[in-house]
Amino acid sequence: KPRQDVHVGVIDIDVEKRDLQQCADAVIRLRAEWLWGIGAKERIAFDYTGGGRVPYTRYAAGERPNEDGKRWRRSAKADPSYAGFRRYMTNVFAYAGTYSLSRELISVPDGSTPQIGDVVIKGGFPGHAVLVIDMAENALTGEKRFLLAQSYMPAQDIHVLKDPAAPDGSPWYAAPITWPLRTPEWTFEKGSLKRWAE
């Protein structure tokens, strides 16, 4: 990554060999890995930019979607392994992005406190997305803060962002969000906080 002044840490998760795991893909990857890890594989599904919904369970059964995700054909052997799951993820990275991810998420009302797993996103070409990965609350004052992580272009390690408004380089952003939300490499406008439907 050309800029080495935007992050406080790097998440120990691979990037793959292809230039695919960019900003929206990092959000998708972490959600899918979490769902895989808790045994909720039936909930792993993402929209393609072309509008089709692509569930992991169909892919694992040997079906393959076309480029818009709307038409399927059985063209592979069933493969419920983790390696097969990673092939599914690579497929999603190739055909999904901020545009599709922004449309499948639900808007969170302005003034709301973000939750772990929420996404701050600008859908488009280009767009950008960052993920809320942790929250903290001061037991005495009730003040809340949150951490953000991102990938970027080209594909790079998912990293925990600094808060550019913090003079000490802290990664903790104040909650609720004051808009516009400025991160080291992108500024998000009001209406950018979104959440998964389930």
PDB file of N, CA and C in Angstrom, residues 68-133:
ATOM      1  N   ASP A  68     -24.530 -11.907 -14.203  1.00  0.00           N
ATOM      2  CA  ASP A  68     -25.427 -11.005 -13.472  1.00  0.00           C
ATOM      3  C   ASP A  68     -26.087 -11.697 -12.275  1.00  0.00           C
ATOM      4  N   GLY A  69     -25.802 -13.000 -12.101  1.00  0.00           N
ATOM      5  CA  GLY A  69     -26.321 -13.739 -10.961  1.00  0.00           C
ATOM      6  C   GLY A  69     -27.775 -14.135 -11.073  1.00  0.00           C
ATOM      7  N   LYS A  70     -28.382 -13.959 -12.235  1.00  0.00           N
ATOM      8  CA  LYS A  70     -29.815 -14.225 -12.389  1.00  0.00           C
ATOM      9  C   LYS A  70     -30.138 -15.585 -12.991  1.00  0.00           C
ATOM     10  N   ARG A  71     -29.188 -16.191 -13.695  1.00  0.00           N
ATOM     11  CA  ARG A  71     -29.420 -17.502 -14.302  1.00  0.00           C
ATOM     12  C   ARG A  71     -28.370 -18.478 -13.778  1.00  0.00           C
ATOM     13  N   TRP A  72     -28.817 -19.697 -13.517  1.00  0.00           N
ATOM     14  CA  TRP A  72     -27.943 -20.708 -12.925  1.00  0.00           C
ATOM     15  C   TRP A  72     -27.932 -21.956 -13.791  1.00  0.00           C
ATOM     16  N   ARG A  73     -26.822 -22.706 -13.704  1.00  0.00           N
ATOM     17  CA  ARG A  73     -26.764 -24.018 -14.339  1.00  0.00           C
ATOM     18  C   ARG A  73     -25.895 -24.920 -13.463  1.00  0.00           C
ATOM     19  N   ARG A  74     -26.254 -26.192 -13.459  1.00  0.00           N
ATOM     20  CA  ARG A  74     -25.453 -27.158 -12.680  1.00  0.00           C
ATOM     21  C   ARG A  74     -24.276 -27.580 -13.548  1.00  0.00           C
ATOM     22  N   SER A  75     -23.068 -27.165 -13.174  1.00  0.00           N
ATOM     23  CA  SER A  75     -21.904 -27.432 -14.014  1.00  0.00           C
ATOM     24  C   SER A  75     -20.685 -27.893 -13.227  1.00  0.00           C
ATOM     25  N   ALA A  76     -20.852 -28.171 -11.944  1.00  0.00           N
ATOM     26  CA  ALA A  76     -19.720 -28.604 -11.123  1.00  0.00           C
ATOM     27  C   ALA A  76     -20.203 -29.646 -10.116  1.00  0.00           C
ATOM     28  N   LYS A  77     -19.262 -30.334  -9.526  1.00  0.00           N
ATOM     29  CA  LYS A  77     -19.596 -31.284  -8.471  1.00  0.00           C
ATOM     30  C   LYS A  77     -19.900 -30.511  -7.187  1.00  0.00           C
ATOM     31  N   ALA A  78     -20.778 -31.067  -6.374  1.00  0.00           N
ATOM     32  CA  ALA A  78     -21.058 -30.463  -5.073  1.00  0.00           C
ATOM     33  C   ALA A  78     -19.771 -30.429  -4.256  1.00  0.00           C
ATOM     34  N   ASP A  79     -19.542 -29.329  -3.559  1.00  0.00           N
ATOM     35  CA  ASP A  79     -18.315 -29.176  -2.773  1.00  0.00           C
ATOM     36  C   ASP A  79     -18.602 -28.280  -1.568  1.00  0.00           C
ATOM     37  N   PRO A  80     -18.930 -28.876  -0.413  1.00  0.00           N
ATOM     38  CA  PRO A  80     -19.215 -28.090   0.777  1.00  0.00           C
ATOM     39  C   PRO A  80     -17.971 -27.761   1.612  1.00  0.00           C
ATOM     40  N   SER A  81     -16.777 -27.997   1.066  1.00  0.00           N
ATOM     41  CA  SER A  81     -15.536 -27.781   1.816  1.00  0.00           C
ATOM     42  C   SER A  81     -15.217 -26.287   1.958  1.00  0.00           C
ATOM     43  N   TYR A  82     -14.275 -25.987   2.850  1.00  0.00           N
ATOM     44  CA  TYR A  82     -13.837 -24.588   3.005  1.00  0.00           C
ATOM     45  C   TYR A  82     -13.158 -24.099   1.729  1.00  0.00           C
ATOM     46  N   ALA A  83     -12.416 -24.962   1.063  1.00  0.00           N
ATOM     47  CA  ALA A  83     -11.789 -24.574  -0.204  1.00  0.00           C
ATOM     48  C   ALA A  83     -12.852 -24.195  -1.232  1.00  0.00           C
ATOM     49  N   GLY A  84     -13.960 -24.942  -1.261  1.00  0.00           N
ATOM     50  CA  GLY A  84     -15.067 -24.605  -2.153  1.00  0.00           C
ATOM     51  C   GLY A  84     -15.714 -23.287  -1.770  1.00  0.00           C
ATOM     52  N   PHE A  85     -15.832 -23.042  -0.480  1.00  0.00           N
ATOM     53  CA  PHE A  85     -16.353 -21.768   0.014  1.00  0.00           C
ATOM     54  C   PHE A  85     -15.478 -20.607  -0.459  1.00  0.00           C
ATOM     55  N   ARG A  86     -14.162 -20.799  -0.421  1.00  0.00           N
ATOM     56  CA  ARG A  86     -13.252 -19.734  -0.859  1.00  0.00           C
ATOM     57  C   ARG A  86     -13.378 -19.494  -2.364  1.00  0.00           C
ATOM     58  N   ARG A  87     -13.645 -20.547  -3.139  1.00  0.00           N
ATOM     59  CA  ARG A  87     -13.883 -20.356  -4.574  1.00  0.00           C
ATOM     60  C   ARG A  87     -15.172 -19.552  -4.792  1.00  0.00           C
ATOM     61  N   TYR A  88     -16.171 -19.831  -3.974  1.00  0.00           N
ATOM     62  CA  TYR A  88     -17.403 -19.036  -4.023  1.00  0.00           C
ATOM     63  C   TYR A  88     -17.099 -17.571  -3.734  1.00  0.00           C
ATOM     64  N   MET A  89     -16.276 -17.322  -2.707  1.00  0.00           N
ATOM     65  CA  MET A  89     -15.941 -15.936  -2.344  1.00  0.00           C
ATOM     66  C   MET A  89     -15.238 -15.231  -3.496  1.00  0.00           C
ATOM     67  N   THR A  90     -14.301 -15.899  -4.151  1.00  0.00           N
ATOM     68  CA  THR A  90     -13.603 -15.296  -5.288  1.00  0.00           C
ATOM     69  C   THR A  90     -14.589 -14.932  -6.389  1.00  0.00           C
ATOM     70  N   ASN A  91     -15.567 -15.804  -6.610  1.00  0.00           N
ATOM     71  CA  ASN A  91     -16.600 -15.532  -7.609  1.00  0.00           C
ATOM     72  C   ASN A  91     -17.403 -14.288  -7.235  1.00  0.00           C
ATOM     73  N   VAL A  92     -17.788 -14.184  -5.973  1.00  0.00           N
ATOM     74  CA  VAL A  92     -18.547 -13.016  -5.516  1.00  0.00           C
ATOM     75  C   VAL A  92     -17.710 -11.748  -5.670  1.00  0.00           C
ATOM     76  N   PHE A  93     -16.427 -11.811  -5.303  1.00  0.00           N
ATOM     77  CA  PHE A  93     -15.561 -10.632  -5.422  1.00  0.00           C
ATOM     78  C   PHE A  93     -15.528 -10.118  -6.863  1.00  0.00           C
ATOM     79  N   ALA A  94     -15.569 -11.047  -7.824  1.00  0.00           N
ATOM     80  CA  ALA A  94     -15.461 -10.658  -9.231  1.00  0.00           C
ATOM     81  C   ALA A  94     -16.703  -9.937  -9.732  1.00  0.00           C
ATOM     82  N   TYR A  95     -17.878 -10.226  -9.144  1.00  0.00           N
ATOM     83  CA  TYR A  95     -19.128  -9.717  -9.707  1.00  0.00           C
ATOM     84  C   TYR A  95     -19.954  -8.861  -8.754  1.00  0.00           C
ATOM     85  N   ALA A  96     -19.441  -8.565  -7.579  1.00  0.00           N
ATOM     86  CA  ALA A  96     -20.122  -7.682  -6.630  1.00  0.00           C
ATOM     87  C   ALA A  96     -19.193  -6.519  -6.297  1.00  0.00           C
ATOM     88  N   GLY A  97     -19.733  -5.469  -5.763  1.00  0.00           N
ATOM     89  CA  GLY A  97     -18.936  -4.301  -5.395  1.00  0.00           C
ATOM     90  C   GLY A  97     -19.757  -3.344  -4.555  1.00  0.00           C
ATOM     91  N   THR A  98     -19.286  -2.111  -4.412  1.00  0.00           N
ATOM     92  CA  THR A  98     -19.996  -1.153  -3.563  1.00  0.00           C
ATOM     93  C   THR A  98     -21.395  -0.854  -4.090  1.00  0.00           C
ATOM     94  N   TYR A  99     -21.565  -0.873  -5.414  1.00  0.00           N
ATOM     95  CA  TYR A  99     -22.876  -0.572  -5.988  1.00  0.00           C
ATOM     96  C   TYR A  99     -23.908  -1.603  -5.532  1.00  0.00           C
ATOM     97  N   SER A 100     -23.587  -2.885  -5.683  1.00  0.00           N
ATOM     98  CA  SER A 100     -24.528  -3.933  -5.290  1.00  0.00           C
ATOM     99  C   SER A 100     -24.650  -4.044  -3.772  1.00  0.00           C
ATOM    100  N   LEU A 101     -23.541  -3.904  -3.072  1.00  0.00           N
ATOM    101  CA  LEU A 101     -23.577  -4.036  -1.615  1.00  0.00           C
ATOM    102  C   LEU A 101     -24.423  -2.922  -0.998  1.00  0.00           C
ATOM    103  N   SER A 102     -24.284  -1.721  -1.495  1.00  0.00           N
ATOM    104  CA  SER A 102     -25.059  -0.600  -0.977  1.00  0.00           C
ATOM    105  C   SER A 102     -26.557  -0.833  -1.143  1.00  0.00           C
ATOM    106  N   ARG A 103     -26.953  -1.461  -2.254  1.00  0.00           N
ATOM    107  CA  ARG A 103     -28.374  -1.703  -2.518  1.00  0.00           C
ATOM    108  C   ARG A 103     -28.948  -2.817  -1.642  1.00  0.00           C
ATOM    109  N   GLU A 104     -28.110  -3.789  -1.240  1.00  0.00           N
ATOM    110  CA  GLU A 104     -28.666  -4.894  -0.452  1.00  0.00           C
ATOM    111  C   GLU A 104     -28.679  -4.611   1.043  1.00  0.00           C
ATOM    112  N   LEU A 105     -27.980  -3.580   1.486  1.00  0.00           N
ATOM    113  CA  LEU A 105     -27.975  -3.207   2.899  1.00  0.00           C
ATOM    114  C   LEU A 105     -29.146  -2.286   3.214  1.00  0.00           C
ATOM    115  N   ILE A 106     -29.499  -2.211   4.491  1.00  0.00           N
ATOM    116  CA  ILE A 106     -30.616  -1.382   4.954  1.00  0.00           C
ATOM    117  C   ILE A 106     -30.058  -0.107   5.572  1.00  0.00           C
ATOM    118  N   SER A 107     -30.636   1.026   5.218  1.00  0.00           N
ATOM    119  CA  SER A 107     -30.194   2.308   5.769  1.00  0.00           C
ATOM    120  C   SER A 107     -30.484   2.379   7.262  1.00  0.00           C
ATOM    121  N   VAL A 108     -29.525   2.963   8.000  1.00  0.00           N
ATOM    122  CA  VAL A 108     -29.675   3.183   9.436  1.00  0.00           C
ATOM    123  C   VAL A 108     -29.978   4.672   9.616  1.00  0.00           C
ATOM    124  N   PRO A 109     -30.981   5.031  10.420  1.00  0.00           N
ATOM    125  CA  PRO A 109     -31.324   6.447  10.579  1.00  0.00           C
ATOM    126  C   PRO A 109     -30.141   7.281  11.077  1.00  0.00           C
ATOM    127  N   ASP A 110     -30.019   8.487  10.518  1.00  0.00           N
ATOM    128  CA  ASP A 110     -28.969   9.395  10.974  1.00  0.00           C
ATOM    129  C   ASP A 110     -29.147   9.652  12.468  1.00  0.00           C
ATOM    130  N   GLY A 111     -28.021   9.743  13.175  1.00  0.00           N
ATOM    131  CA  GLY A 111     -28.050   9.942  14.620  1.00  0.00           C
ATOM    132  C   GLY A 111     -27.992   8.649  15.393  1.00  0.00           C
ATOM    133  N   SER A 112     -28.122   7.507  14.693  1.00  0.00           N
ATOM    134  CA  SER A 112     -28.036   6.208  15.363  1.00  0.00           C
ATOM    135  C   SER A 112     -26.593   5.879  15.706  1.00  0.00           C
ATOM    136  N   THR A 113     -26.409   5.121  16.773  1.00  0.00           N
ATOM    137  CA  THR A 113     -25.082   4.637  17.127  1.00  0.00           C
ATOM    138  C   THR A 113     -24.790   3.408  16.283  1.00  0.00           C
ATOM    139  N   PRO A 114     -23.638   3.384  15.612  1.00  0.00           N
ATOM    140  CA  PRO A 114     -23.322   2.199  14.807  1.00  0.00           C
ATOM    141  C   PRO A 114     -23.170   0.955  15.673  1.00  0.00           C
ATOM    142  N   GLN A 115     -23.363  -0.193  15.051  1.00  0.00           N
ATOM    143  CA  GLN A 115     -23.182  -1.480  15.709  1.00  0.00           C
ATOM    144  C   GLN A 115     -22.066  -2.252  15.004  1.00  0.00           C
ATOM    145  N   ILE A 116     -21.453  -3.186  15.721  1.00  0.00           N
ATOM    146  CA  ILE A 116     -20.448  -4.036  15.109  1.00  0.00           C
ATOM    147  C   ILE A 116     -21.085  -4.764  13.937  1.00  0.00           C
ATOM    148  N   GLY A 117     -20.426  -4.723  12.780  1.00  0.00           N
ATOM    149  CA  GLY A 117     -20.956  -5.339  11.571  1.00  0.00           C
ATOM    150  C   GLY A 117     -21.626  -4.358  10.635  1.00  0.00           C
ATOM    151  N   ASP A 118     -21.916  -3.139  11.117  1.00  0.00           N
ATOM    152  CA  ASP A 118     -22.484  -2.120  10.236  1.00  0.00           C
ATOM    153  C   ASP A 118     -21.455  -1.709   9.191  1.00  0.00           C
ATOM    154  N   VAL A 119     -21.956  -1.145   8.098  1.00  0.00           N
ATOM    155  CA  VAL A 119     -21.104  -0.743   6.983  1.00  0.00           C
ATOM    156  C   VAL A 119     -21.355   0.733   6.685  1.00  0.00           C
ATOM    157  N   VAL A 120     -20.279   1.491   6.565  1.00  0.00           N
ATOM    158  CA  VAL A 120     -20.378   2.867   6.089  1.00  0.00           C
ATOM    159  C   VAL A 120     -19.979   2.802   4.622  1.00  0.00           C
ATOM    160  N   ILE A 121     -20.908   3.207   3.741  1.00  0.00           N
ATOM    161  CA  ILE A 121     -20.706   2.891   2.326  1.00  0.00           C
ATOM    162  C   ILE A 121     -21.203   3.992   1.404  1.00  0.00           C
ATOM    163  N   LYS A 122     -20.470   4.182   0.334  1.00  0.00           N
ATOM    164  CA  LYS A 122     -20.892   4.997  -0.807  1.00  0.00           C
ATOM    165  C   LYS A 122     -20.863   4.055  -1.995  1.00  0.00           C
ATOM    166  N   GLY A 123     -22.031   3.685  -2.482  1.00  0.00           N
ATOM    167  CA  GLY A 123     -22.090   2.780  -3.617  1.00  0.00           C
ATOM    168  C   GLY A 123     -21.832   3.515  -4.914  1.00  0.00           C
ATOM    169  N   GLY A 124     -21.080   2.913  -5.815  1.00  0.00           N
ATOM    170  CA  GLY A 124     -20.846   3.570  -7.092  1.00  0.00           C
ATOM    171  C   GLY A 124     -19.616   3.062  -7.810  1.00  0.00           C
ATOM    172  N   PHE A 125     -19.230   3.808  -8.818  1.00  0.00           N
ATOM    173  CA  PHE A 125     -18.109   3.430  -9.693  1.00  0.00           C
ATOM    174  C   PHE A 125     -17.192   4.641  -9.889  1.00  0.00           C
ATOM    175  N   PRO A 126     -16.327   5.024  -8.982  1.00  0.00           N
ATOM    176  CA  PRO A 126     -15.965   4.234  -7.795  1.00  0.00           C
ATOM    177  C   PRO A 126     -16.871   4.556  -6.606  1.00  0.00           C
ATOM    178  N   GLY A 127     -16.808   3.688  -5.646  1.00  0.00           N
ATOM    179  CA  GLY A 127     -17.438   3.909  -4.358  1.00  0.00           C
ATOM    180  C   GLY A 127     -16.446   3.448  -3.302  1.00  0.00           C
ATOM    181  N   HIS A 128     -16.880   3.413  -2.077  1.00  0.00           N
ATOM    182  CA  HIS A 128     -15.995   2.913  -1.025  1.00  0.00           C
ATOM    183  C   HIS A 128     -16.841   2.382   0.122  1.00  0.00           C
ATOM    184  N   ALA A 129     -16.281   1.467   0.903  1.00  0.00           N
ATOM    185  CA  ALA A 129     -16.971   0.880   2.048  1.00  0.00           C
ATOM    186  C   ALA A 129     -15.970   0.591   3.150  1.00  0.00           C
ATOM    187  N   VAL A 130     -16.377   0.873   4.378  1.00  0.00           N
ATOM    188  CA  VAL A 130     -15.593   0.514   5.565  1.00  0.00           C
ATOM    189  C   VAL A 130     -16.530  -0.220   6.523  1.00  0.00           C
ATOM    190  N   LEU A 131     -15.946  -1.062   7.365  1.00  0.00           N
ATOM    191  CA  LEU A 131     -16.721  -1.926   8.248  1.00  0.00           C
ATOM    192  C   LEU A 131     -16.486  -1.564   9.705  1.00  0.00           C
ATOM    193  N   VAL A 132     -17.575  -1.478  10.485  1.00  0.00           N
ATOM    194  CA  VAL A 132     -17.460  -1.284  11.934  1.00  0.00           C
ATOM    195  C   VAL A 132     -17.070  -2.634  12.533  1.00  0.00           C
ATOM    196  N   ILE A 133     -15.868  -2.699  13.113  1.00  0.00           N
ATOM    197  CA  ILE A 133     -15.372  -3.992  13.600  1.00  0.00           C
ATOM    198  C   ILE A 133     -15.345  -4.122  15.120  1.00  0.00           C
TER     199      ILE A 133
END
